[in-house]
Amino acid sequence: EQNGNPYYYSSRDSEISDLKKGKWNNMELIGEISNIKSQDDLMKMYLYYRGSEDIYIDDLKLELFPK
């Protein structure tokens, strides 16, 4: 993000990801961010859950790979 404007946005609908209730599930989302203008820009990740039951998230990882 630079000056409040995102470089990239992506989402995944967990309801169609064949998740098994009551079990640990893996989800992966990969995207390419290009034309980064400054090392001071921000990398943000948001998780949005629309359900009403409790969920548990473990080992959340955000990885950056240089070109």
mmCIF file with all atom_site columns, C-alpha atoms in Angstrom:
data_model
loop_
_atom_site.group_PDB
_atom_site.id
_atom_site.type_symbol
_atom_site.label_atom_id
_atom_site.label_alt_id
_atom_site.label_comp_id
_atom_site.label_asym_id
_atom_site.label_entity_id
_atom_site.label_seq_id
_atom_site.pdbx_PDB_ins_code
_atom_site.Cartn_x
_atom_site.Cartn_y
_atom_site.Cartn_z
_atom_site.occupancy
_atom_site.B_iso_or_equiv
_atom_site.pdbx_formal_charge
_atom_site.auth_seq_id
_atom_site.auth_comp_id
_atom_site.auth_asym_id
_atom_site.auth_atom_id
_atom_site.pdbx_PDB_model_num
ATOM 1  C CA . GLU A 1 1  ? 0.000   0.000   0.000  1.00 0.00 ? 1  GLU A CA 1
ATOM 2  C CA . GLN A 1 2  ? 1.253   3.437   -0.819 1.00 0.00 ? 2  GLN A CA 1
ATOM 3  C CA . ASN A 1 3  ? -0.549  6.568   0.363  1.00 0.00 ? 3  ASN A CA 1
ATOM 4  C CA . GLY A 1 4  ? -3.621  4.481   1.257  1.00 0.00 ? 4  GLY A CA 1
ATOM 5  C CA . ASN A 1 5  ? -3.852  2.901   -2.198 1.00 0.00 ? 5  ASN A CA 1
ATOM 6  C CA . PRO A 1 6  ? -3.351  -0.867  -2.511 1.00 0.00 ? 6  PRO A CA 1
ATOM 7  C CA . TYR A 1 7  ? -0.962  -2.317  -5.062 1.00 0.00 ? 7  TYR A CA 1
ATOM 8  C CA . TYR A 1 8  ? -2.888  -5.592  -5.163 1.00 0.00 ? 8  TYR A CA 1
ATOM 9  C CA . TYR A 1 9  ? -6.088  -7.124  -3.803 1.00 0.00 ? 9  TYR A CA 1
ATOM 10 C CA . SER A 1 10 ? -7.228  -10.736 -3.844 1.00 0.00 ? 10 SER A CA 1
ATOM 11 C CA . SER A 1 11 ? -9.722  -12.854 -1.958 1.00 0.00 ? 11 SER A CA 1
ATOM 12 C CA . ARG A 1 12 ? -10.866 -16.436 -1.608 1.00 0.00 ? 12 ARG A CA 1
ATOM 13 C CA . ASP A 1 13 ? -14.316 -17.722 -0.649 1.00 0.00 ? 13 ASP A CA 1
ATOM 14 C CA . SER A 1 14 ? -13.750 -20.375 2.028  1.00 0.00 ? 14 SER A CA 1
ATOM 15 C CA . GLU A 1 15 ? -17.281 -21.725 1.519  1.00 0.00 ? 15 GLU A CA 1
ATOM 16 C CA . ILE A 1 16 ? -16.275 -23.224 -1.838 1.00 0.00 ? 16 ILE A CA 1
ATOM 17 C CA . SER A 1 17 ? -12.828 -24.419 -0.710 1.00 0.00 ? 17 SER A CA 1
ATOM 18 C CA . ASP A 1 18 ? -14.002 -27.850 0.529  1.00 0.00 ? 18 ASP A CA 1
ATOM 19 C CA . LEU A 1 19 ? -12.981 -27.130 4.130  1.00 0.00 ? 19 LEU A CA 1
ATOM 20 C CA . LYS A 1 20 ? -13.572 -29.917 6.643  1.00 0.00 ? 20 LYS A CA 1
ATOM 21 C CA . LYS A 1 21 ? -15.430 -28.749 9.743  1.00 0.00 ? 21 LYS A CA 1
ATOM 22 C CA . GLY A 1 22 ? -13.719 -29.575 13.053 1.00 0.00 ? 22 GLY A CA 1
ATOM 23 C CA . LYS A 1 23 ? -10.362 -30.253 11.354 1.00 0.00 ? 23 LYS A CA 1
ATOM 24 C CA . TRP A 1 24 ? -7.285  -28.153 10.601 1.00 0.00 ? 24 TRP A CA 1
ATOM 25 C CA . ASN A 1 25 ? -7.395  -27.040 6.963  1.00 0.00 ? 25 ASN A CA 1
ATOM 26 C CA . ASN A 1 26 ? -4.777  -25.411 4.777  1.00 0.00 ? 26 ASN A CA 1
ATOM 27 C CA . MET A 1 27 ? -5.547  -22.428 2.583  1.00 0.00 ? 27 MET A CA 1
ATOM 28 C CA . GLU A 1 28 ? -3.118  -20.689 0.269  1.00 0.00 ? 28 GLU A CA 1
ATOM 29 C CA . LEU A 1 29 ? -3.494  -17.549 -1.776 1.00 0.00 ? 29 LEU A CA 1
ATOM 30 C CA . ILE A 1 30 ? -0.704  -16.450 -4.104 1.00 0.00 ? 30 ILE A CA 1
ATOM 31 C CA . GLY A 1 31 ? -0.427  -13.135 -5.902 1.00 0.00 ? 31 GLY A CA 1
ATOM 32 C CA . GLU A 1 32 ? 2.189   -11.043 -7.632 1.00 0.00 ? 32 GLU A CA 1
ATOM 33 C CA . ILE A 1 33 ? 2.842   -7.476  -6.614 1.00 0.00 ? 33 ILE A CA 1
ATOM 34 C CA . SER A 1 34 ? 4.770   -5.453  -9.138 1.00 0.00 ? 34 SER A CA 1
ATOM 35 C CA . ASN A 1 35 ? 5.995   -1.881  -9.454 1.00 0.00 ? 35 ASN A CA 1
ATOM 36 C CA . ILE A 1 36 ? 6.613   -1.324  -5.741 1.00 0.00 ? 36 ILE A CA 1
ATOM 37 C CA . LYS A 1 37 ? 7.593   2.314   -5.480 1.00 0.00 ? 37 LYS A CA 1
ATOM 38 C CA . SER A 1 38 ? 9.168   2.507   -2.009 1.00 0.00 ? 38 SER A CA 1
ATOM 39 C CA . GLN A 1 39 ? 10.624  0.248   0.686  1.00 0.00 ? 39 GLN A CA 1
ATOM 40 C CA . ASP A 1 40 ? 8.528   2.262   3.145  1.00 0.00 ? 40 ASP A CA 1
ATOM 41 C CA . ASP A 1 41 ? 5.240   1.084   1.599  1.00 0.00 ? 41 ASP A CA 1
ATOM 42 C CA . LEU A 1 42 ? 3.028   -1.200  3.708  1.00 0.00 ? 42 LEU A CA 1
ATOM 43 C CA . MET A 1 43 ? 2.114   -4.864  3.318  1.00 0.00 ? 43 MET A CA 1
ATOM 44 C CA . LYS A 1 44 ? -1.267  -5.638  4.902  1.00 0.00 ? 44 LYS A CA 1
ATOM 45 C CA . MET A 1 45 ? -3.334  -8.804  5.226  1.00 0.00 ? 45 MET A CA 1
ATOM 46 C CA . TYR A 1 46 ? -6.929  -8.890  6.410  1.00 0.00 ? 46 TYR A CA 1
ATOM 47 C CA . LEU A 1 47 ? -9.002  -11.915 7.368  1.00 0.00 ? 47 LEU A CA 1
ATOM 48 C CA . TYR A 1 48 ? -12.751 -11.467 7.137  1.00 0.00 ? 48 TYR A CA 1
ATOM 49 C CA . TYR A 1 49 ? -15.035 -14.146 8.563  1.00 0.00 ? 49 TYR A CA 1
ATOM 50 C CA . ARG A 1 50 ? -18.778 -13.898 7.943  1.00 0.00 ? 50 ARG A CA 1
ATOM 51 C CA . GLY A 1 51 ? -19.802 -16.896 10.061 1.00 0.00 ? 51 GLY A CA 1
ATOM 52 C CA . SER A 1 52 ? -21.158 -16.974 13.582 1.00 0.00 ? 52 SER A CA 1
ATOM 53 C CA . GLU A 1 53 ? -19.217 -19.960 14.980 1.00 0.00 ? 53 GLU A CA 1
ATOM 54 C CA . ASP A 1 54 ? -15.744 -19.665 16.498 1.00 0.00 ? 54 ASP A CA 1
ATOM 55 C CA . ILE A 1 55 ? -12.804 -20.267 14.192 1.00 0.00 ? 55 ILE A CA 1
ATOM 56 C CA . TYR A 1 56 ? -9.155  -20.827 15.052 1.00 0.00 ? 56 TYR A CA 1
ATOM 57 C CA . ILE A 1 57 ? -6.230  -19.619 12.940 1.00 0.00 ? 57 ILE A CA 1
ATOM 58 C CA . ASP A 1 58 ? -2.751  -21.004 13.485 1.00 0.00 ? 58 ASP A CA 1
ATOM 59 C CA . ASP A 1 59 ? 0.573   -20.494 11.731 1.00 0.00 ? 59 ASP A CA 1
ATOM 60 C CA . LEU A 1 60 ? -0.571  -17.563 9.622  1.00 0.00 ? 60 LEU A CA 1
ATOM 61 C CA . LYS A 1 61 ? 2.252   -16.679 7.260  1.00 0.00 ? 61 LYS A CA 1
ATOM 62 C CA . LEU A 1 62 ? 2.840   -13.844 4.817  1.00 0.00 ? 62 LEU A CA 1
ATOM 63 C CA . GLU A 1 63 ? 5.883   -14.418 2.616  1.00 0.00 ? 63 GLU A CA 1
ATOM 64 C CA . LEU A 1 64 ? 7.592   -12.082 0.172  1.00 0.00 ? 64 LEU A CA 1
ATOM 65 C CA . PHE A 1 65 ? 9.881   -13.384 -2.543 1.00 0.00 ? 65 PHE A CA 1
ATOM 66 C CA . PRO A 1 66 ? 12.122  -11.020 -4.508 1.00 0.00 ? 66 PRO A CA 1
ATOM 67 C CA . LYS A 1 67 ? 12.152  -11.319 -8.274 1.00 0.00 ? 67 LYS A CA 1
#
